[in-house]
CSV table of C-alpha atoms in Angstrom, one decimal:
chain,number,residue,atom,x,y,z
Q,1,MET,CA,7.8,-50.6,-10.2
Q,2,ALA,CA,9.8,-51.9,-13.3
Q,3,PHE,CA,9.8,-51.8,-17.1
Q,4,ILE,CA,10.1,-55.3,-18.6
Q,5,ALA,CA,10.6,-56.1,-22.3
Q,6,SER,CA,7.5,-57.6,-23.8
Q,7,PRO,CA,7.5,-58.9,-27.5
Q,8,GLY,CA,3.8,-58.2,-27.7
Q,9,GLY,CA,3.9,-54.8,-26.1
Q,10,SER,CA,1.3,-53.5,-23.6
Q,11,PRO,CA,-2.4,-53.9,-24.3
Q,12,LYS,CA,-4.2,-50.7,-25.5
Q,13,GLY,CA,-5.6,-48.8,-22.6
Q,14,ALA,CA,-3.3,-50.3,-20.0
Q,15,ARG,CA,-2.6,-48.0,-17.1
Q,16,VAL,CA,0.1,-48.0,-14.4
Q,17,VAL,CA,-0.4,-45.9,-11.3
Q,18,ILE,CA,2.8,-44.5,-9.8
Q,19,SER,CA,2.2,-44.1,-6.0
Q,20,GLY,CA,5.9,-43.5,-5.1
Q,21,THR,CA,9.1,-42.3,-6.6
Q,22,LEU,CA,10.0,-44.1,-9.9
Q,23,THR,CA,13.8,-44.5,-10.5
Q,24,VAL,CA,15.1,-45.0,-14.0
Q,25,HIS,CA,18.6,-46.5,-14.4
Q,26,PRO,CA,20.7,-46.1,-17.5
Q,27,ASP,CA,21.7,-49.0,-19.7
Q,28,GLY,CA,25.3,-48.2,-20.5
Q,29,ALA,CA,27.5,-45.2,-20.7
Q,30,ALA,CA,25.1,-43.3,-23.1
Q,31,GLY,CA,23.0,-42.4,-20.0
Q,32,ILE,CA,19.3,-41.7,-19.9
Q,33,ARG,CA,17.7,-39.9,-22.9
Q,34,THR,CA,14.6,-37.9,-22.1
Q,35,ASN,CA,12.8,-34.7,-23.0
Q,36,LEU,CA,13.2,-33.4,-19.4
Q,37,LEU,CA,12.3,-29.8,-19.5
Q,38,GLU,CA,14.9,-27.8,-17.5
Q,39,THR,CA,12.8,-25.1,-16.1
Q,40,MET,CA,11.4,-24.4,-12.6
Q,41,GLY,CA,8.6,-26.9,-12.0
Q,42,ALA,CA,10.1,-29.2,-14.6
Q,43,ASP,CA,7.8,-31.7,-16.3
Q,44,PHE,CA,7.6,-33.8,-19.5
Q,45,ARG,CA,6.2,-32.2,-22.6
Q,46,SER,CA,6.0,-33.5,-26.1
Q,47,GLY,CA,8.3,-31.8,-28.5
Q,48,ALA,CA,10.8,-30.7,-25.9
Q,49,GLU,CA,14.5,-31.2,-26.9
Q,50,GLN,CA,15.8,-34.6,-26.0
Q,51,ARG,CA,18.8,-34.6,-23.7
Q,52,ARG,CA,21.0,-37.3,-22.2
Q,53,TYR,CA,21.7,-37.6,-18.5
Q,54,GLY,CA,24.1,-39.7,-16.3
Q,55,GLY,CA,23.3,-41.1,-12.9
Q,56,VAL,CA,19.7,-42.1,-12.4
Q,57,LEU,CA,16.5,-40.3,-13.1
Q,58,GLN,CA,13.9,-40.2,-10.3
Q,59,ILE,CA,10.3,-39.4,-11.3
Q,60,VAL,CA,8.5,-37.9,-8.2
Q,61,PRO,CA,4.7,-37.7,-8.3
Q,62,ARG,CA,3.5,-34.2,-7.4
Q,63,GLY,CA,-0.2,-34.6,-7.6
Q,64,ALA,CA,-2.7,-33.2,-10.2
Q,65,ALA,CA,-1.3,-35.5,-12.9
Q,66,THR,CA,2.2,-33.9,-12.7
Q,67,VAL,CA,5.6,-35.3,-11.9
Q,68,LEU,CA,9.0,-33.9,-11.0
Q,69,PRO,CA,12.0,-35.4,-12.8
Q,70,VAL,CA,15.1,-35.3,-10.6
Q,71,ASN,CA,18.6,-36.3,-11.9
Q,72,VAL,CA,20.6,-37.9,-9.1
Q,73,LEU,CA,24.4,-38.3,-9.7
Q,74,PRO,CA,27.8,-37.6,-8.1
Q,75,ILE,CA,28.8,-34.0,-7.7
Q,76,GLU,CA,31.8,-34.3,-10.1
Q,77,ASP,CA,29.6,-35.8,-12.9
Q,78,TYR,CA,27.0,-33.0,-12.2
Q,79,LEU,CA,29.7,-30.4,-12.8
Q,80,LYS,CA,30.5,-31.8,-16.2
Q,81,GLY,CA,27.0,-30.8,-17.2
Q,82,VAL,CA,27.2,-27.4,-15.5
Q,83,VAL,CA,30.5,-25.9,-16.6
Q,84,PRO,CA,29.8,-26.0,-20.4
Q,85,ALA,CA,26.3,-24.7,-19.8
Q,86,GLU,CA,27.6,-21.7,-17.8
Q,87,MET,CA,30.7,-20.9,-19.9
Q,88,PRO,CA,31.7,-21.5,-23.5
Q,89,ALA,CA,33.8,-24.7,-23.8
Q,90,TYR,CA,36.3,-23.0,-26.1
Q,91,TRP,CA,37.4,-20.5,-23.4
Q,92,GLY,CA,40.8,-20.7,-21.8
Q,93,VAL,CA,41.6,-23.6,-19.6
Q,94,GLU,CA,42.2,-21.4,-16.5
Q,95,ALA,CA,38.8,-19.7,-17.0
Q,96,LEU,CA,37.1,-23.1,-17.2
Q,97,LYS,CA,38.9,-24.3,-14.1
Q,98,ALA,CA,37.8,-21.2,-12.2
Q,99,GLN,CA,34.2,-21.8,-13.3
Q,100,ALA,CA,34.4,-25.5,-12.2
Q,101,VAL,CA,35.6,-24.4,-8.7
Q,102,ALA,CA,33.0,-21.7,-8.4
Q,103,ALA,CA,30.2,-24.1,-9.5
Q,104,ARG,CA,31.4,-26.9,-7.2
Q,105,THR,CA,31.5,-24.4,-4.2
Q,106,TYR,CA,28.0,-23.1,-5.0
Q,107,ALA,CA,26.5,-26.5,-5.3
Q,108,LEU,CA,28.1,-28.0,-2.2
Q,109,ARG,CA,27.0,-25.0,-0.1
Q,110,LYS,CA,23.5,-25.2,-1.4
Q,111,ILE,CA,23.4,-29.0,-0.6
Q,112,LEU,CA,24.7,-28.4,2.9
Q,113,LEU,CA,22.0,-25.8,3.5
Q,114,GLY,CA,19.3,-28.4,2.7
Q,115,GLY,CA,18.2,-28.0,-0.8
Q,116,SER,CA,14.5,-27.9,-1.6
Q,117,GLY,CA,13.0,-31.1,-0.4
Q,118,ASP,CA,12.8,-33.4,-3.4
Q,119,PHE,CA,15.9,-32.0,-5.0
Q,120,ASP,CA,19.0,-30.0,-4.1
Q,121,LEU,CA,19.5,-27.7,-7.1
Q,122,GLU,CA,17.5,-26.2,-9.9
Q,123,GLY,CA,19.0,-26.9,-13.4
Q,124,ASN,CA,18.6,-23.3,-14.5
Q,125,GLU,CA,19.4,-19.7,-13.6
Q,126,PHE,CA,17.7,-20.2,-10.2
Q,127,ASP,CA,20.8,-22.1,-9.3
Q,128,GLN,CA,23.1,-23.2,-12.1
Q,129,ALA,CA,22.5,-24.1,-15.7
Q,130,TYR,CA,22.8,-27.9,-16.2
Q,131,GLY,CA,22.7,-29.8,-19.4
Q,132,GLY,CA,23.6,-33.3,-18.4
Q,133,LEU,CA,25.7,-35.5,-20.8
Q,134,THR,CA,24.3,-33.5,-23.7
Q,135,GLU,CA,26.4,-30.4,-22.8
Q,136,SER,CA,29.5,-32.3,-21.8
Q,137,ARG,CA,32.7,-31.4,-23.7
Q,138,PRO,CA,36.3,-32.7,-23.4
Q,139,THR,CA,37.7,-29.2,-22.4
Q,140,THR,CA,35.2,-28.7,-19.6
Q,141,ASP,CA,35.4,-32.3,-18.5
Q,142,ASP,CA,39.2,-31.8,-18.1
Q,143,ALA,CA,38.6,-28.6,-16.2
Q,144,VAL,CA,36.4,-30.4,-13.7
Q,145,SER,CA,38.8,-33.3,-13.4
Q,146,ALA,CA,41.8,-31.0,-12.9
Q,147,THR,CA,40.1,-29.2,-10.0
Q,148,GLU,CA,38.4,-32.3,-8.4
Q,149,GLY,CA,37.4,-31.5,-4.9
Q,150,GLN,CA,38.6,-27.9,-4.9
Q,151,VAL,CA,36.3,-25.3,-3.3
Q,152,LEU,CA,36.5,-21.7,-2.1
Q,153,THR,CA,36.3,-21.0,1.6
Q,154,SER,CA,36.3,-18.0,3.9
Q,155,GLY,CA,36.8,-18.4,7.6
Q,156,GLY,CA,36.8,-22.1,7.2
Q,157,HIS,CA,33.3,-22.2,5.5
Q,158,LEU,CA,32.2,-22.6,1.9
Q,159,ILE,CA,31.6,-19.2,0.4
Q,160,ASP,CA,28.4,-18.2,-1.3
Q,161,ALA,CA,30.0,-18.4,-4.7
Q,162,LEU,CA,27.7,-16.2,-6.7
Q,163,TYR,CA,28.7,-15.4,-10.3
Q,164,THR,CA,27.1,-13.7,-13.3
Q,165,SER,CA,27.4,-13.7,-17.0
Q,166,SER,CA,27.6,-9.9,-17.1
Q,167,ASP,CA,28.1,-7.1,-14.6
Q,168,GLY,CA,27.6,-4.0,-16.8
Q,169,GLY,CA,31.2,-2.8,-16.2
Q,170,HIS,CA,31.1,-2.9,-12.4
Q,171,SER,CA,30.1,-5.6,-10.0
Q,172,GLU,CA,28.4,-4.8,-6.7
Q,173,ASN,CA,29.1,-5.3,-3.0
Q,174,SER,CA,27.1,-8.2,-1.5
Q,175,GLU,CA,25.2,-6.0,0.9
Q,176,TYR,CA,23.8,-4.0,-2.0
Q,177,GLY,CA,23.0,-7.0,-4.2
Q,178,PHE,CA,20.0,-8.2,-2.3
Q,179,ILE,CA,18.5,-5.2,-0.5
Q,180,HIS,CA,15.3,-4.1,1.1
Q,181,TRP,CA,14.1,-0.5,1.4
Q,182,ASN,CA,11.8,0.5,4.2
Q,183,HIS,CA,12.2,4.2,5.1
Q,184,GLY,CA,15.9,3.7,4.4
Q,185,LEU,CA,18.3,1.1,3.2
Q,186,ARG,CA,18.1,-2.4,4.7
Q,187,PRO,CA,21.3,-4.0,3.3
Q,188,ALA,CA,22.0,-7.7,3.1
Q,189,ALA,CA,25.0,-9.3,4.6
Q,190,SER,CA,28.4,-7.7,3.9
Q,191,LEU,CA,30.7,-10.5,2.7
Q,192,PRO,CA,34.4,-9.8,2.5
Q,193,TYR,CA,34.8,-11.9,-0.6
Q,194,LEU,CA,32.0,-10.3,-2.6
Q,195,ARG,CA,33.2,-6.8,-3.2
Q,196,GLY,CA,32.3,-4.7,-6.2
Q,197,ILE,CA,35.1,-4.0,-8.7
Q,198,VAL,CA,35.5,-2.3,-12.0
Q,199,ASP,CA,35.3,-4.6,-15.0
Q,200,PRO,CA,36.6,-2.8,-18.1
Q,201,LEU,CA,36.1,-5.9,-20.3
Q,202,ASP,CA,32.3,-6.0,-19.7
Q,203,GLN,CA,30.8,-2.7,-20.8
Q,204,ALA,CA,27.0,-2.9,-20.9
Q,205,PRO,CA,25.3,-1.9,-24.2
Q,206,GLY,CA,23.3,1.3,-24.2
Q,207,TRP,CA,19.6,1.0,-23.6
Q,208,GLN,CA,16.6,3.2,-22.9
Q,209,VAL,CA,13.1,2.6,-21.5
Q,210,GLY,CA,10.6,5.3,-22.4
Q,211,PRO,CA,10.0,8.1,-22.6
Q,212,LEU,CA,6.9,7.7,-20.5
Q,213,SER,CA,4.4,10.4,-19.9
Q,214,PRO,CA,3.6,11.3,-16.2
Q,215,ALA,CA,0.1,9.7,-16.7
Q,216,ASP,CA,1.5,6.5,-18.2
Q,217,ALA,CA,4.1,6.2,-15.4
Q,218,ALA,CA,1.3,6.6,-12.8
Q,219,THR,CA,-0.7,4.0,-14.6
Q,220,ILE,CA,2.2,1.5,-14.3
Q,221,LEU,CA,2.5,2.2,-10.6
Q,222,ARG,CA,-1.3,1.9,-10.1
Q,223,ASP,CA,-1.4,-1.4,-12.0
Q,224,ASN,CA,1.2,-2.7,-9.5
Q,225,GLY,CA,-0.7,-1.6,-6.4
Q,226,ASP,CA,1.1,1.8,-5.9
Q,227,ASP,CA,-1.6,4.5,-6.4
Q,228,LEU,CA,0.3,7.8,-6.1
Q,229,GLY,CA,-2.2,9.8,-8.1
Q,230,ASP,CA,-2.9,10.3,-11.8
Q,231,ARG,CA,0.6,11.6,-12.5
Q,232,LEU,CA,4.1,10.7,-11.6
Q,233,ASN,CA,5.8,14.1,-11.2
Q,234,GLY,CA,9.3,12.9,-10.5
Q,235,ILE,CA,11.8,10.3,-9.2
Q,236,ASP,CA,14.4,11.3,-6.7
Q,237,ILE,CA,17.5,9.0,-6.3
Q,238,LEU,CA,18.1,8.6,-2.6
Q,239,GLN,CA,21.2,6.4,-2.6
Q,240,THR,CA,23.5,4.5,-5.0
Q,241,GLY,CA,26.0,1.7,-4.4
Q,242,PRO,CA,29.7,1.6,-5.1
Q,243,SER,CA,28.9,0.5,-8.7
Q,244,GLY,CA,26.6,3.5,-9.2
Q,245,ARG,CA,23.5,1.3,-9.2
Q,246,VAL,CA,20.4,2.8,-7.7
Q,247,LEU,CA,19.6,1.5,-4.3
Q,248,GLY,CA,16.6,3.6,-3.3
Q,249,VAL,CA,14.3,6.2,-4.9
Q,250,ARG,CA,11.4,8.5,-3.9
Q,251,LEU,CA,8.5,8.3,-6.3
Q,252,ARG,CA,6.6,11.7,-6.3
Q,253,GLY,CA,3.1,11.3,-7.5
Q,254,SER,CA,0.4,14.0,-7.8
Q,255,SER,CA,-1.3,12.9,-4.6
Q,256,ALA,CA,1.3,10.9,-2.7
Q,257,SER,CA,5.0,9.9,-2.5
Q,258,GLU,CA,6.6,6.6,-1.8
Q,259,GLU,CA,10.1,5.4,-1.2
Q,260,VAL,CA,11.1,2.1,-2.9
Q,261,SER,CA,14.2,0.1,-3.6
Q,262,GLY,CA,16.2,0.2,-6.8
Q,263,PRO,CA,15.3,-3.4,-7.6
Q,264,TYR,CA,11.6,-2.6,-7.2
Q,265,LEU,CA,12.0,0.4,-9.5
Q,266,ARG,CA,13.6,-2.0,-12.0
Q,267,PHE,CA,10.6,-4.4,-11.7
Q,268,LEU,CA,8.0,-1.6,-12.0
Q,269,PHE,CA,9.4,-0.2,-15.3
Q,270,SER,CA,11.1,-3.4,-16.7
Q,271,LEU,CA,14.6,-2.0,-16.6
Q,272,PRO,CA,17.5,-4.2,-17.7
Q,273,ASP,CA,19.6,-2.9,-14.8
Q,274,THR,CA,19.6,-0.4,-11.9
Q,275,LEU,CA,22.8,1.2,-13.3
Q,276,VAL,CA,20.6,3.9,-14.8
Q,277,THR,CA,20.2,7.6,-15.3
Q,278,ILE,CA,16.7,9.0,-14.8
Q,279,ALA,CA,16.0,11.8,-17.2
Q,280,GLY,CA,13.0,14.2,-17.4
Q,281,GLY,CA,10.5,15.4,-14.9
Q,282,PRO,CA,10.5,18.5,-12.7
């Protein structure tokens, strides 16, 4: 399929059926300008902010009148749209270079693991924020160029280069970052390069959820499929991680009790973090 200049334009009502992937190539260094919506399940929507992208744009039919736009470009060009989207471009050069190395490592490891079929990486917090040429800045371009090809390894393998915008004053060990709780802690993999440390420069702001009455708390549980009775009488903290974050709790209802993970507790009550003190209740 191709787009061809036509002085008279296309006749009204003309339709083109896309049966395979459509590839759009840029005409010059300005790249491709589109209103690509950078969210999971990306699509085209009127009114979305226009952005510019390098490389090529593939439009993949997904059925039910939807398409998946995929930006395909070299890894170093991709990083020039990631670093300024993940870190302010006015930050120090060494910080920007560290971000470039972390982002490159994360992306290459994800690509080697196989991606997600039609694409390798999401352009948002599911993987890494990506703004294309629109986000590109000289300082971050320089940081990417200065670290070209540099990655982080452990034992000869690319590390899982996870990073975050905020850690609330203390990061967490990898085994406690992605846990399951089933009659006790089921930790994730313990990675020697992902250890929790104190971060005095990132103190989380104070917050509070509640107070909730025992009946209201029980209703929240019941609405999420956890019927422990008409009252939640208490929450017992069973285990915390090195950062102090809650790993597991016991929910004591008026007719039953249940043990759940800290992350699930956070989901139930819409908590900003599991670095929390639970007050009230017998």
